[in-house]
Tab-separated table of C-alpha atoms in Angstrom:
chain	number	residue	atom	x	y	z
I	1	MET	CA	-14.080	-29.175	11.487
I	2	LYS	CA	-13.006	-27.684	8.299
I	3	ALA	CA	-14.392	-24.303	7.222
I	4	ILE	CA	-16.835	-24.284	4.233
I	5	ARG	CA	-16.028	-20.710	3.403
I	6	ARG	CA	-14.044	-17.725	4.286
I	7	PHE	CA	-15.202	-14.224	4.589
I	8	THR	CA	-13.027	-11.229	4.272
I	9	VAL	CA	-14.530	-8.206	5.999
I	10	ARG	CA	-13.461	-4.840	4.743
I	11	PRO	CA	-14.535	-1.530	6.230
I	12	VAL	CA	-16.286	1.201	4.219
I	13	LEU	CA	-13.873	4.065	4.566
I	14	PRO	CA	-15.289	7.604	5.064
I	15	ASP	CA	-14.559	9.626	2.107
I	16	PRO	CA	-11.474	11.564	3.689
I	17	LEU	CA	-9.914	8.165	4.335
I	18	ARG	CA	-10.572	6.537	0.875
I	19	PRO	CA	-6.673	7.008	-0.239
I	20	LEU	CA	-5.830	4.476	2.536
I	21	ALA	CA	-7.175	1.752	0.263
I	22	GLY	CA	-4.834	2.625	-2.523
I	23	LEU	CA	-1.861	3.048	-0.251
I	24	ALA	CA	-2.683	-0.352	1.514
I	25	HIS	CA	-3.052	-2.431	-1.701
I	26	ASN	CA	0.293	-0.966	-3.277
I	27	LEU	CA	3.418	-2.816	-2.244
I	28	ARG	CA	5.269	0.613	-1.826
I	29	TRP	CA	4.093	0.652	1.904
I	30	SER	CA	6.665	-2.015	2.511
I	31	TRP	CA	9.784	0.018	1.948
I	32	HIS	CA	8.231	3.722	2.194
I	33	GLU	CA	8.736	4.732	5.654
I	34	PRO	CA	6.304	7.745	5.736
I	35	THR	CA	3.489	5.063	4.490
I	36	ARG	CA	4.554	2.574	6.818
I	37	ALA	CA	4.480	5.252	9.752
I	38	LEU	CA	0.952	6.231	8.703
I	39	PHE	CA	-0.501	2.601	8.829
I	40	ASP	CA	1.552	2.218	12.247
I	41	SER	CA	-0.207	5.193	13.520
I	42	LEU	CA	-3.821	3.702	12.663
I	43	ALA	CA	-3.667	1.261	15.523
I	44	PRO	CA	-1.445	2.406	18.035
I	45	GLY	CA	0.083	-0.511	20.041
I	46	GLY	CA	-0.325	-2.933	17.206
I	47	PRO	CA	2.734	-4.685	15.635
I	48	SER	CA	4.993	-2.217	13.637
I	49	GLY	CA	4.967	-2.885	9.834
I	50	ALA	CA	1.819	-4.963	9.933
I	51	ASP	CA	-0.315	-5.896	6.846
I	52	PRO	CA	-2.123	-2.550	6.111
I	53	VAL	CA	-5.125	-4.369	4.665
I	54	ARG	CA	-5.435	-6.177	7.867
I	55	VAL	CA	-4.977	-3.219	9.756
I	56	LEU	CA	-7.701	-1.436	7.960
I	57	GLY	CA	-9.865	-4.308	8.389
I	58	SER	CA	-9.482	-4.373	12.161
I	59	LEU	CA	-10.582	-0.520	12.682
I	60	GLU	CA	-13.777	0.073	14.114
I	61	GLY	CA	-16.388	2.708	13.227
I	62	PRO	CA	-15.331	5.089	16.088
I	63	ARG	CA	-11.735	5.005	15.088
I	64	LEU	CA	-12.342	5.603	11.553
I	65	ALA	CA	-14.635	8.569	12.421
I	66	ALA	CA	-11.812	9.986	14.799
I	67	LEU	CA	-9.284	9.665	12.103
I	68	ALA	CA	-11.616	11.315	9.444
I	69	ALA	CA	-11.821	14.287	11.654
I	70	ASP	CA	-8.152	14.551	12.499
I	71	GLU	CA	-6.595	17.159	10.272
I	72	GLU	CA	-2.919	16.240	11.034
I	73	PHE	CA	-3.636	12.724	10.032
I	74	LEU	CA	-5.468	13.736	6.979
I	75	ALA	CA	-2.514	15.920	6.048
I	76	ARG	CA	-0.272	12.985	6.338
I	77	LEU	CA	-2.485	10.929	4.276
I	78	ARG	CA	-2.956	13.431	1.474
I	79	ALA	CA	0.905	13.725	1.345
I	80	ALA	CA	1.486	9.990	1.182
I	81	ALA	CA	-1.219	9.499	-1.514
I	82	GLU	CA	0.230	12.305	-3.564
I	83	GLU	CA	3.590	10.874	-3.454
I	84	LEU	CA	2.206	7.487	-4.307
I	85	ASP	CA	0.616	8.956	-7.487
I	86	THR	CA	3.804	10.734	-8.423
I	87	TYR	CA	5.811	7.629	-7.869
I	88	LEU	CA	3.343	5.706	-10.272
I	89	HIS	CA	2.914	8.245	-12.985
I	90	ALA	CA	6.001	10.347	-13.287
I	91	PRO	CA	8.316	9.245	-15.953
I	92	ARG	CA	11.104	6.965	-14.813
I	93	TRP	CA	14.758	6.762	-15.897
I	94	TYR	CA	13.949	4.304	-18.590
I	95	GLN	CA	11.035	6.626	-20.095
I	96	ARG	CA	13.266	9.647	-20.137
I	97	GLU	CA	16.173	7.611	-21.767
I	98	LEU	CA	13.942	6.032	-24.366
I	99	GLY	CA	12.495	9.474	-25.307
I	100	ALA	CA	10.731	9.177	-28.524
I	101	GLY	CA	12.746	6.268	-29.656
I	102	GLU	CA	11.435	2.781	-30.562
I	103	PRO	CA	10.437	0.577	-27.574
I	104	PRO	CA	12.211	-2.609	-26.792
I	105	ALA	CA	11.020	-6.015	-28.547
I	106	GLY	CA	11.029	-7.678	-25.025
I	107	ILE	CA	11.735	-7.105	-21.456
I	108	ALA	CA	13.343	-9.699	-18.889
I	109	TYR	CA	11.940	-9.805	-15.536
I	110	PHE	CA	14.068	-11.673	-12.746
I	111	SER	CA	12.524	-12.681	-9.408
I	112	PRO	CA	15.100	-12.595	-6.676
I	113	GLU	CA	12.593	-14.835	-4.366
I	114	PHE	CA	12.978	-13.042	-1.219
I	115	GLY	CA	10.503	-11.811	1.173
I	116	VAL	CA	9.292	-8.214	0.593
I	117	ALA	CA	7.197	-8.159	3.613
I	118	ALA	CA	5.626	-10.616	6.146
I	119	ALA	CA	2.110	-9.728	4.834
I	120	LEU	CA	3.105	-11.606	1.421
I	121	PRO	CA	3.272	-15.344	1.056
I	122	GLN	CA	6.706	-16.246	-0.184
I	123	TYR	CA	7.557	-18.970	-2.669
I	124	SER	CA	10.820	-20.409	-2.894
I	125	GLY	CA	11.728	-23.948	-4.373
């Protein structure tokens, strides 16, 4: 039988855990080891490096409440969220080199077509 609809269940994260959503939806987790370790610690015994959005969706209320009360976990979460914010908003090499100069007329983007993480579908062909 073919499914008529699909539903994605996303947990409502307690306020202290809200930064997890931003971390999970940014691909930086796939190469940033502290963020990967943070998500791996959410579901001990689960596959290492698993899709963080799926991991968040699998957490039940009691586990979320325990994490929201865990000061050591919250400190690691705050550190990862602050690092991501700095990563996204701090001036990069290009912005420093450009200074007050004229921006380029165009920018080229080349896709190497290799898998970043198993959680992302890959196109090649």
